[in-house]
Coordinates of C-alpha atoms and ligand atoms in Angstrom, one line a residue:
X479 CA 39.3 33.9 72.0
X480 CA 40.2 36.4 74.4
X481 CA 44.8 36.7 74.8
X482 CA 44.2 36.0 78.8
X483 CA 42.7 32.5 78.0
X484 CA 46.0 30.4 78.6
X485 CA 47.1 29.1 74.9
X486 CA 48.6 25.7 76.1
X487 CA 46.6 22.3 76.8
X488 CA 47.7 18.7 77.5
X489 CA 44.8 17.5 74.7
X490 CA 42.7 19.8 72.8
X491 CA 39.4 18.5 71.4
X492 CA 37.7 19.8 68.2
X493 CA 34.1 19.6 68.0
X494 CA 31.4 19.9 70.9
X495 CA 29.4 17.0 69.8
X496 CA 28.7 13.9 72.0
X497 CA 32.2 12.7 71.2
X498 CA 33.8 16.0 71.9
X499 CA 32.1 15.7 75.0
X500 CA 32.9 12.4 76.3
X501 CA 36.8 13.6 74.8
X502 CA 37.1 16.3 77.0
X503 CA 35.5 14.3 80.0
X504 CA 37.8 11.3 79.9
X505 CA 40.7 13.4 79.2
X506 CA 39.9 15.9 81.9
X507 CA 39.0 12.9 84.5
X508 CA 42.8 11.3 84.0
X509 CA 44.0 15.1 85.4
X510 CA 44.9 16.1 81.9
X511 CA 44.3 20.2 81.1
X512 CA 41.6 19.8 78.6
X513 CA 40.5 22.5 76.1
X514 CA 37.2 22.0 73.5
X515 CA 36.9 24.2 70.5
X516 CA 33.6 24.4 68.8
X517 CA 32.4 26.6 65.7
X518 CA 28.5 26.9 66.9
X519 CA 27.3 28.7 69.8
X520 CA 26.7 25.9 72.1
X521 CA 27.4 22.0 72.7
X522 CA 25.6 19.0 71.6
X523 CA 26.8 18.5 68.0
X524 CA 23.5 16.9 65.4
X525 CA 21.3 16.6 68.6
X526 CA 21.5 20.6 68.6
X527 CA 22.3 22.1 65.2
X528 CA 20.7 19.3 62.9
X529 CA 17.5 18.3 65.4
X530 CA 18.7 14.8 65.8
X531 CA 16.7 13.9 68.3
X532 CA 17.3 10.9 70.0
X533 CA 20.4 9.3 71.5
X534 CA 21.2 5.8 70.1
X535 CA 23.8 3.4 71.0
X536 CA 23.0 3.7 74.6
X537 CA 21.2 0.4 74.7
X538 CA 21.6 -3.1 73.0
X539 CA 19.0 -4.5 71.2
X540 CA 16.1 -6.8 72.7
X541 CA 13.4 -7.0 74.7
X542 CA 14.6 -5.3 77.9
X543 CA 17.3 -2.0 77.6
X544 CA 21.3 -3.6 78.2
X545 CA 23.3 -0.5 78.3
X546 CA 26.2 -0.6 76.6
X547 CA 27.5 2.7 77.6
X548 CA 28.0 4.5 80.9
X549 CA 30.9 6.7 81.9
X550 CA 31.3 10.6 80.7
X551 CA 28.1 9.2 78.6
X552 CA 25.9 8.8 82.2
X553 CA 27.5 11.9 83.3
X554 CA 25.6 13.5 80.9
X555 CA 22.6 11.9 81.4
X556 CA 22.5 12.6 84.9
X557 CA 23.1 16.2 84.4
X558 CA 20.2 16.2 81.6
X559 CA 17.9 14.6 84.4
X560 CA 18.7 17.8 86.1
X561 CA 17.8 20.1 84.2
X562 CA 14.5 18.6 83.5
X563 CA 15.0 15.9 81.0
X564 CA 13.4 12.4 81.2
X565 CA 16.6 10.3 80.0
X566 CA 14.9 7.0 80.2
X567 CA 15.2 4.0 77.8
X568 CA 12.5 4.1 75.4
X569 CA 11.5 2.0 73.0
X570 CA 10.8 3.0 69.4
X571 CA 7.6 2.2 68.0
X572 CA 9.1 1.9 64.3
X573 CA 11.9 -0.2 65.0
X574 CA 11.9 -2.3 68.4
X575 CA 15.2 0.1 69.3
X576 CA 16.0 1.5 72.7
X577 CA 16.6 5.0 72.5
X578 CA 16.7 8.5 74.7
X579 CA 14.5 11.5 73.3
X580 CA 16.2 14.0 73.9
X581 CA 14.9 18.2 74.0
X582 CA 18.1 20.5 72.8
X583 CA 17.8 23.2 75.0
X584 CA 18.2 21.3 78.2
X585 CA 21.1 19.5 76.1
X586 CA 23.0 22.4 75.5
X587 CA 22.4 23.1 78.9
X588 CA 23.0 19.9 80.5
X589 CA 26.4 20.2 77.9
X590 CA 27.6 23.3 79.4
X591 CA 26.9 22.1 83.1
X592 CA 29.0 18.9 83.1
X593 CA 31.8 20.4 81.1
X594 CA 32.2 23.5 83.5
X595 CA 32.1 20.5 86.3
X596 CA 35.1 19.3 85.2
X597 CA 37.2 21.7 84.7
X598 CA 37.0 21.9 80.6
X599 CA 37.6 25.4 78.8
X600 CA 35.2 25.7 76.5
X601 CA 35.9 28.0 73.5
X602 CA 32.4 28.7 71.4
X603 CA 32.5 30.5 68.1
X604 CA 35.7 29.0 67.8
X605 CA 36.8 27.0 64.5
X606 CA 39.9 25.1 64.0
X607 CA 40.9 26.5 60.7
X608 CA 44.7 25.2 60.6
X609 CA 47.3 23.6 62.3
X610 CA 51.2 23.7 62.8
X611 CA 53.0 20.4 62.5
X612 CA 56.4 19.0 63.1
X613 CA 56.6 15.4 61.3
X614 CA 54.6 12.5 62.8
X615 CA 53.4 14.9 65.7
X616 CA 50.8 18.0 65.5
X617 CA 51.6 20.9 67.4
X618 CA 49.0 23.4 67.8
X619 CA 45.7 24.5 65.8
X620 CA 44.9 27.9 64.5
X621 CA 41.2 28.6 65.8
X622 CA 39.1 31.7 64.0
X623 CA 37.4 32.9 67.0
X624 CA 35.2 36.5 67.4
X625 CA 38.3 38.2 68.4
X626 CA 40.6 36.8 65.6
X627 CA 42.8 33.9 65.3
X628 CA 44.7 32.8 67.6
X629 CA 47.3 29.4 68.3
X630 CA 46.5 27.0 71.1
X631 CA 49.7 24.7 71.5
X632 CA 48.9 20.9 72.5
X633 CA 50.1 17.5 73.9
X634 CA 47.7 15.6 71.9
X635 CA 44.7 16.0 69.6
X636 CA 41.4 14.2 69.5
X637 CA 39.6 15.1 66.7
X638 CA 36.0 14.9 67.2
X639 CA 34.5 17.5 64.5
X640 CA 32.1 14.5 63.0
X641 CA 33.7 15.7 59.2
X642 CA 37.3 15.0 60.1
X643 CA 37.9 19.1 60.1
X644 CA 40.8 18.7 62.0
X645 CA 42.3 16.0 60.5
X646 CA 41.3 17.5 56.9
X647 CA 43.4 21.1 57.9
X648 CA 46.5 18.6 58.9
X649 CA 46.8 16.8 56.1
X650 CA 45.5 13.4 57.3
X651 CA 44.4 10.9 54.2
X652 CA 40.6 10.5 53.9
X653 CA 38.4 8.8 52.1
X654 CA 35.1 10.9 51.2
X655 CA 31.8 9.0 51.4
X656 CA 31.7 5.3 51.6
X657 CA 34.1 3.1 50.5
X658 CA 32.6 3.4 46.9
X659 CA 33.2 7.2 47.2
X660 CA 29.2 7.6 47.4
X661 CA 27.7 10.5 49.7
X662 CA 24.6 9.5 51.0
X663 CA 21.9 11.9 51.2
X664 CA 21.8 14.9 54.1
X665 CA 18.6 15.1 55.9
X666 CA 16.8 17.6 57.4
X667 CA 14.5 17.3 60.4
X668 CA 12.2 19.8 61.0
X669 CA 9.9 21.1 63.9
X670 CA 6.4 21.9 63.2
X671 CA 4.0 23.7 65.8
X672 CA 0.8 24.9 66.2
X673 CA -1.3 21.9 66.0
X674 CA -4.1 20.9 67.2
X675 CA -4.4 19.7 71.1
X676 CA -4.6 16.0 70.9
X677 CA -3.8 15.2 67.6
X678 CA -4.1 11.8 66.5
X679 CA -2.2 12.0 63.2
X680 CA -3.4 10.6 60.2
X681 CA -0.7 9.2 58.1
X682 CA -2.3 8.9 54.8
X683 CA -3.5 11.9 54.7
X684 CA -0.1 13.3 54.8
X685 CA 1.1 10.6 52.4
X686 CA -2.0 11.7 50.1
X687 CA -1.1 15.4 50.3
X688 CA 2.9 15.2 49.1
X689 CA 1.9 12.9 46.7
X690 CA -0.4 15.7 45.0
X691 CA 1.9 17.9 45.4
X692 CA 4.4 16.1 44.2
X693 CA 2.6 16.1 40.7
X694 CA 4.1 19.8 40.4
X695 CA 5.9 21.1 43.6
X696 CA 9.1 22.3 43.2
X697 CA 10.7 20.0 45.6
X698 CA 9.4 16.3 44.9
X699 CA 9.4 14.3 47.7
X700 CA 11.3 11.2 47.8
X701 CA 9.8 9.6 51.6
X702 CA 6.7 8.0 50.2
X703 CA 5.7 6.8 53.5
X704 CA 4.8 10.2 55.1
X705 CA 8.5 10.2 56.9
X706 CA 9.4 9.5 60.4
X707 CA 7.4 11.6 63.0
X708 CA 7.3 12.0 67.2
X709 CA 5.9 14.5 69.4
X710 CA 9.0 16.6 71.0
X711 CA 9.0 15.4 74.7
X712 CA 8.0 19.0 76.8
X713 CA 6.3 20.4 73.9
X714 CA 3.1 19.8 71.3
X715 CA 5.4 20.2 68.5
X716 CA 5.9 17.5 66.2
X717 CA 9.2 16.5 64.5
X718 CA 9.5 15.3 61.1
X719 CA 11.9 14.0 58.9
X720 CA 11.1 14.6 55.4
X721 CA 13.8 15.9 53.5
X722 CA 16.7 14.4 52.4
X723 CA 19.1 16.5 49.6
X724 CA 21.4 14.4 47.3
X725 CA 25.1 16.2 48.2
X726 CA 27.5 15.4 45.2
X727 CA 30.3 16.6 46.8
X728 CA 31.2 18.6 50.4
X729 CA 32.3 22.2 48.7
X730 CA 30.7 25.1 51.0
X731 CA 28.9 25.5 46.9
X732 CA 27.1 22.0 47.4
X733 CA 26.4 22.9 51.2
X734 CA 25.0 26.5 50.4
X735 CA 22.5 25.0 47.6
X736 CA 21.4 22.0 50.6
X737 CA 20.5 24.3 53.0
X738 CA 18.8 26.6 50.7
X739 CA 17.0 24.2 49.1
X740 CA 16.1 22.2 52.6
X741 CA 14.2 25.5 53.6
X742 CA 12.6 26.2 50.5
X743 CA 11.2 22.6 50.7
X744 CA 10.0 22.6 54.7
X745 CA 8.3 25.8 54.0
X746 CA 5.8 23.9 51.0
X747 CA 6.0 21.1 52.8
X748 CA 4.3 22.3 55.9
X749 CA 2.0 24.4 53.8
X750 CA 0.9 21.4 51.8
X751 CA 0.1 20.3 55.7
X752 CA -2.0 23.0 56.6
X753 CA -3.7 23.2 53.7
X754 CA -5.0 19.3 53.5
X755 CA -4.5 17.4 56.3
X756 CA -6.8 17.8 59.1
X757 CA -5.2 19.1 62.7
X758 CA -2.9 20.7 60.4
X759 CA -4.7 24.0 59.7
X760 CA -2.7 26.4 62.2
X761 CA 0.4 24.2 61.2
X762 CA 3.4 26.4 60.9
X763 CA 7.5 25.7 60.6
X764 CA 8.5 26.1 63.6
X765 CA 12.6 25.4 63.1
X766 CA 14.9 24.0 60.5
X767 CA 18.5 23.3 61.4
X768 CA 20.2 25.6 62.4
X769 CA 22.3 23.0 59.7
X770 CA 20.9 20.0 57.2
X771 CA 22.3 16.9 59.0
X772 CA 24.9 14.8 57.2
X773 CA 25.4 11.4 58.2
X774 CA 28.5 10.8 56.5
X775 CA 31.0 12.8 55.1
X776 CA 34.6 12.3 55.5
X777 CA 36.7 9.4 57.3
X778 CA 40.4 9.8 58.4
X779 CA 42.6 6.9 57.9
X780 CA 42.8 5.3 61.5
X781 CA 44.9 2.6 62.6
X782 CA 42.4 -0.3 62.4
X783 CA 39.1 -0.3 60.8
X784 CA 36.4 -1.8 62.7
X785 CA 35.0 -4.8 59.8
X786 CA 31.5 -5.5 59.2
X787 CA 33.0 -9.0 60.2
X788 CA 34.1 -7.5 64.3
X789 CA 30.0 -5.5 64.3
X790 CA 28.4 -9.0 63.1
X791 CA 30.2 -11.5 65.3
X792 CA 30.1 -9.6 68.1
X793 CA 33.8 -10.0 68.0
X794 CA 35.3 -9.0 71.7
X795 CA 39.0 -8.5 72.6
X796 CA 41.9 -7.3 74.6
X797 CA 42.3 -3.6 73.8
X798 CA 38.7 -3.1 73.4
X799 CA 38.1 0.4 74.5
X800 CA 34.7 1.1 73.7
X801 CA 31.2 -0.9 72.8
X802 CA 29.2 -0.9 69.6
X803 CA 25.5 -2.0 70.4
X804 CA 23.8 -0.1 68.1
X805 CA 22.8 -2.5 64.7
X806 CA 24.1 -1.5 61.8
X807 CA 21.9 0.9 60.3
X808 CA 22.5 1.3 56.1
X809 CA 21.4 3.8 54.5
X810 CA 21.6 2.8 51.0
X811 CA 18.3 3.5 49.7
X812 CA 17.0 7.0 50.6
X813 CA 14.1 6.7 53.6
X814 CA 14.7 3.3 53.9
X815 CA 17.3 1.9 56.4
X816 CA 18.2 -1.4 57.0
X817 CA 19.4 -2.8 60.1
X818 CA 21.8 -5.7 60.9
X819 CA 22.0 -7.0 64.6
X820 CA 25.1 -7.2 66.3
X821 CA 26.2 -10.5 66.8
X822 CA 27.7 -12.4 70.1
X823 CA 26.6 -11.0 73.6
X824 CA 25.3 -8.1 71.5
X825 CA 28.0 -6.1 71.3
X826 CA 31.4 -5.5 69.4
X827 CA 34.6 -3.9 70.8
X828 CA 36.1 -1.1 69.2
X829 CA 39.6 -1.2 69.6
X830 CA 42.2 1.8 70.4
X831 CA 44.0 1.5 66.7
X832 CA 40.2 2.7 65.5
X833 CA 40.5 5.3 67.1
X834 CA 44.5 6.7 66.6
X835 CA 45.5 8.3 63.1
X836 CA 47.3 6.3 61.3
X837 CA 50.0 9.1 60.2
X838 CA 50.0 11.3 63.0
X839 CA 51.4 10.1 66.6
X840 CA 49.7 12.5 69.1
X841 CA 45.8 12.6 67.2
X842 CA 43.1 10.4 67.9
X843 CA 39.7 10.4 66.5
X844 CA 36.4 10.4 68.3
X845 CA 32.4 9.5 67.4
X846 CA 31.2 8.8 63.5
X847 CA 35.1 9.2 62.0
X848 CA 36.7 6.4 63.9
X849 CA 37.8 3.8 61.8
X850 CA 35.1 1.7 60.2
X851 CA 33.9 -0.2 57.2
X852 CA 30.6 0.7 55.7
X853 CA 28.6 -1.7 57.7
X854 CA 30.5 -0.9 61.3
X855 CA 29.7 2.5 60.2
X856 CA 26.3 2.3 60.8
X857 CA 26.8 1.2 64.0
X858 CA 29.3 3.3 65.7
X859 CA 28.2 6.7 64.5
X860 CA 25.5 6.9 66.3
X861 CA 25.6 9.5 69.8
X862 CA 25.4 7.3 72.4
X863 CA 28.3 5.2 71.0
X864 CA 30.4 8.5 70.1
X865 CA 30.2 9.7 73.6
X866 CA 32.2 6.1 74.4
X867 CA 34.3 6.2 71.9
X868 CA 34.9 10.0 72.9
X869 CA 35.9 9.3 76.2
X870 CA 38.1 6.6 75.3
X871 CA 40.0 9.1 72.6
X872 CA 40.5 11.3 75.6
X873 CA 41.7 9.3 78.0
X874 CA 44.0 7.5 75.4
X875 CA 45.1 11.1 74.6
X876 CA 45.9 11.9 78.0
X877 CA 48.4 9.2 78.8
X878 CA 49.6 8.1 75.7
X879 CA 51.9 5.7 77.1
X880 CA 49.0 3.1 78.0
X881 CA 47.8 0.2 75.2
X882 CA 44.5 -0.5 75.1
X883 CA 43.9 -2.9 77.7
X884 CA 45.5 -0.4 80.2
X885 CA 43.4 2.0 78.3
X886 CA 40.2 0.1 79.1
X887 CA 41.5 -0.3 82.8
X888 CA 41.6 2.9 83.3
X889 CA 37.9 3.9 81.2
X890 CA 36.3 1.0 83.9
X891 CA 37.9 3.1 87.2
X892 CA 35.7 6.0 85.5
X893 CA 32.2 3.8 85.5
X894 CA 32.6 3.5 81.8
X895 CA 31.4 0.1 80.2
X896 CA 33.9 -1.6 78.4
Ligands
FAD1850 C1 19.5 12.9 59.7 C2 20.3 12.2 60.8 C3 19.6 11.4 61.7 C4 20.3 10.7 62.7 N1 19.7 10.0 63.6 C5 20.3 9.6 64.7 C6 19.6 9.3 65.9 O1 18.4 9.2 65.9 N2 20.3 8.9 67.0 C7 21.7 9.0 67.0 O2 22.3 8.7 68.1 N3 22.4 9.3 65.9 C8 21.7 9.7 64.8 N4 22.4 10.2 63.7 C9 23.9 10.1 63.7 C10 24.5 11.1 64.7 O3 23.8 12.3 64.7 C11 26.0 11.5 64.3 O4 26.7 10.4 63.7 C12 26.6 11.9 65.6 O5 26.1 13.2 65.9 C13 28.1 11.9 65.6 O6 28.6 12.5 66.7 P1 30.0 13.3 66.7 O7 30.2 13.9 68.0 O8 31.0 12.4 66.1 O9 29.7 14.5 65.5 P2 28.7 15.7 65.5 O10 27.5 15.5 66.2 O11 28.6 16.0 64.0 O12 29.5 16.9 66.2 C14 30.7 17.5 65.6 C15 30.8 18.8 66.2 O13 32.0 19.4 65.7 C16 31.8 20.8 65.4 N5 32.8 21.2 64.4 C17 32.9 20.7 63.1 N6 34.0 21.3 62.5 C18 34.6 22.1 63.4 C19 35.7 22.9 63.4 N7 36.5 23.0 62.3 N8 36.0 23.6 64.5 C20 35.3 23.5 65.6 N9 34.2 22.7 65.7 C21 33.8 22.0 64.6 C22 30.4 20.8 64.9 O14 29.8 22.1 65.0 C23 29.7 19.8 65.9 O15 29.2 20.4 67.0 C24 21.7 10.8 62.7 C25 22.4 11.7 61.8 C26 21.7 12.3 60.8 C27 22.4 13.2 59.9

């Protein structure tokens, strides 16, 4: 970070994700001077650097698309439509959801746009490494940038790094993994291209070829059912997810042997394709990453904890700051997720305490490490959700006087649905 950038923010967000995003739009839209740190090149969080593509959470569940988020979330989406994207509703095949398919270039694009709109400095290559506190309150991070380290003082904090980065550096108590301590596998979509014009895939013939392979490949596979696949909207590539690594811990050891592995395993994978399944035969492996993705890794200890009881019931209430339409979606059994509606009108309110640390007074958390049970979890990780929950971190940061009912106020003045 270059010494002319002014080192001095009323909130500072970590992570560029769609939390980090709707952060440093809510904060910025309440007049606060807003700063976002992120350790990749560009915005966008899983949807970019783990090919996650498809914003969830947008929509309730049903027949026709409820949206259940609007705000810095629709600013986004309009300045995706502009750069090309579709950004319509659309209803998965596999599970009755309503999602967005997204295409990452014109996300990091769209990302960039609607940031510089409002006024956010956006440091890339940037990683918060450390932080200076004073008691109850933080005080500044210590970002490794190209140029160095360098301090950026702060008002307030939203963490938003998806693995609790910041909150991990400042001493913050976490729990690792679910509330048994169990890391759930990472996954790793991949993009495959040069297929053939047209293709009508068969699925059994991709089930047929792993399963040969797996009699003696080097990387079994543990998706029997071919995996989940969809054309990339804008291109004939297809995107599958195939992989999934067991991660027994989060050391950079554990990580380096994932991602190793993960591209070891798309390359015989897609070979295995070319070789045997018909369409395949100019097949080749287009793009891992750039990172596995990891659904779940570390969660701060937040004020309240949304309950698989609040997700069920569709339980509403007064500092409600944010929606969670997405049905929990459990992961317990490798490739096979289960989903559990949301009960009531569809929806469950997050409240503010989710989303303020428990031991710090100026940090607040945004997207999949809010506070949650296992089950909520599911729910409120998901992208569409974390932009919401974001923008309510940020605009909580930026006037930290306000409960969450003035909170919520103040998120509806900005189009957001609360
Ligand atoms: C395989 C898989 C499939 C999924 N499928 C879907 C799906 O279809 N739809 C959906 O909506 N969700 C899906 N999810 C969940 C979703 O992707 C995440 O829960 C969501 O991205 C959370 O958003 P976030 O902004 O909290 O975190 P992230 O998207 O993880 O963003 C965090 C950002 O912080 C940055 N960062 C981390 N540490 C630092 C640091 N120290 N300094 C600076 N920057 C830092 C990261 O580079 C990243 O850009 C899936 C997840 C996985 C792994």
């Amino acid at each position: 970070m270059s010494r002319k950038v002014e080192s001095r923010y009323d909130v500072i967000v970590a992570g560029g994700g769609a939390a980090g995003v709707g952060a440093a739009l809510g904060a910025a839209r309440s007049g606060a001077k807003v700063c976002l740190i992120e350790k990749y090149g560009f915005l966008g969080g899983a949807a970019t650097h783990s090919q996650v593509l498809a914003y969830c959470g947008f929509y309730q569940q049903g027949e026709q698309p409820v949206r259940a988020v609007a705000g810095a979330g629709e600013l986004v989406l309009v300045e995706m439509r502009r750069v090309g994207m579709d950004g319509k509703p659309f209803r998965s095949p596999t599970t009755g959801n309503w999602i967005i398919l997204l295409e990452p270039e014109g996300v990091k694009l769209a990302l960039d746009r609607v940031l510089a709109n409002h006024g956010v400095d956006v440091f890339l290559h940037s990683r918060v490494a450390a932080v200076t506190r004073t008691g109850r309150e933080l005080e500044s991070v210590v970002v490794a940038g190209m140029d160095g380290r360098d301090r950026i003082v702060g008002e307030a904090f939203v963490d938003a790094t998806g693995d609790a980065n910041l909150s991990l550096v400042a001493g913050v108590s976490l729990q690792t993994g679910n509330e048994a301590g169990f890391l759930n596998a990472a996954s790793a979509p991949i993009r495959i291209g040069g297929l053939a014009p047209n293709l009508k895939i068969d699925r059994q013939a991709i089930i047929d070829a792993l399963a040969a392979y797996n009699i003696s490949g080097l990387h079994p596979v543990t998706r029997k059912d071919g995996g989940i696949y969809t054309q990339i909207p804008g291109s004939g590539d297809l995107w599958w997810m195939i992989i999934d690594l067991p991660m027994k811990d989060l050391t950079s050891e554990t990580y380096s042997h994932a991602e190793r592995t993960m591209r070891s395993a798309a390359h015989d994978y897609v070979s295995v394709l070319s070789k045997s399944v018909d369409g395949f035969q100019d097949a080749y492996l287009a793009q891992t990453g750039p990172q596995i993705g990891i659904r779940e890794s570390r969660h701060p200890k937040a004020r309240y904890h949304l309950t698989s009881d609040d997700l069920l019931t569709g339980r509403l209430r007064e500092d409600g700051v944010a929606r969670a339409a997405w049905p929990a979606e459990i992961h317990a059994e490798t490739g096979n997720p289960v989903y559990h509606s949301v009960g009531g009108k569809g929806y469950a309110h997050i409240p503010l305490d989710a989303l303020k640390a428990a031991e710090l007074d100026n940090l607040y958390f945004g997207g999949r490490i809010i506070g949650a049970d296992d089950t909520a979890f599911g729910s409120i990780r998901v992208m569409g959700t974390a932009f919401a929950s974001g923008e309510a971190a940020g605009v909580a940061a930026a006037n930290p006087s306000l409960d969450g009912a003035a909170v919520a106020d103040l998120l509806k003045s900005m189009d957001a649905i609360v």
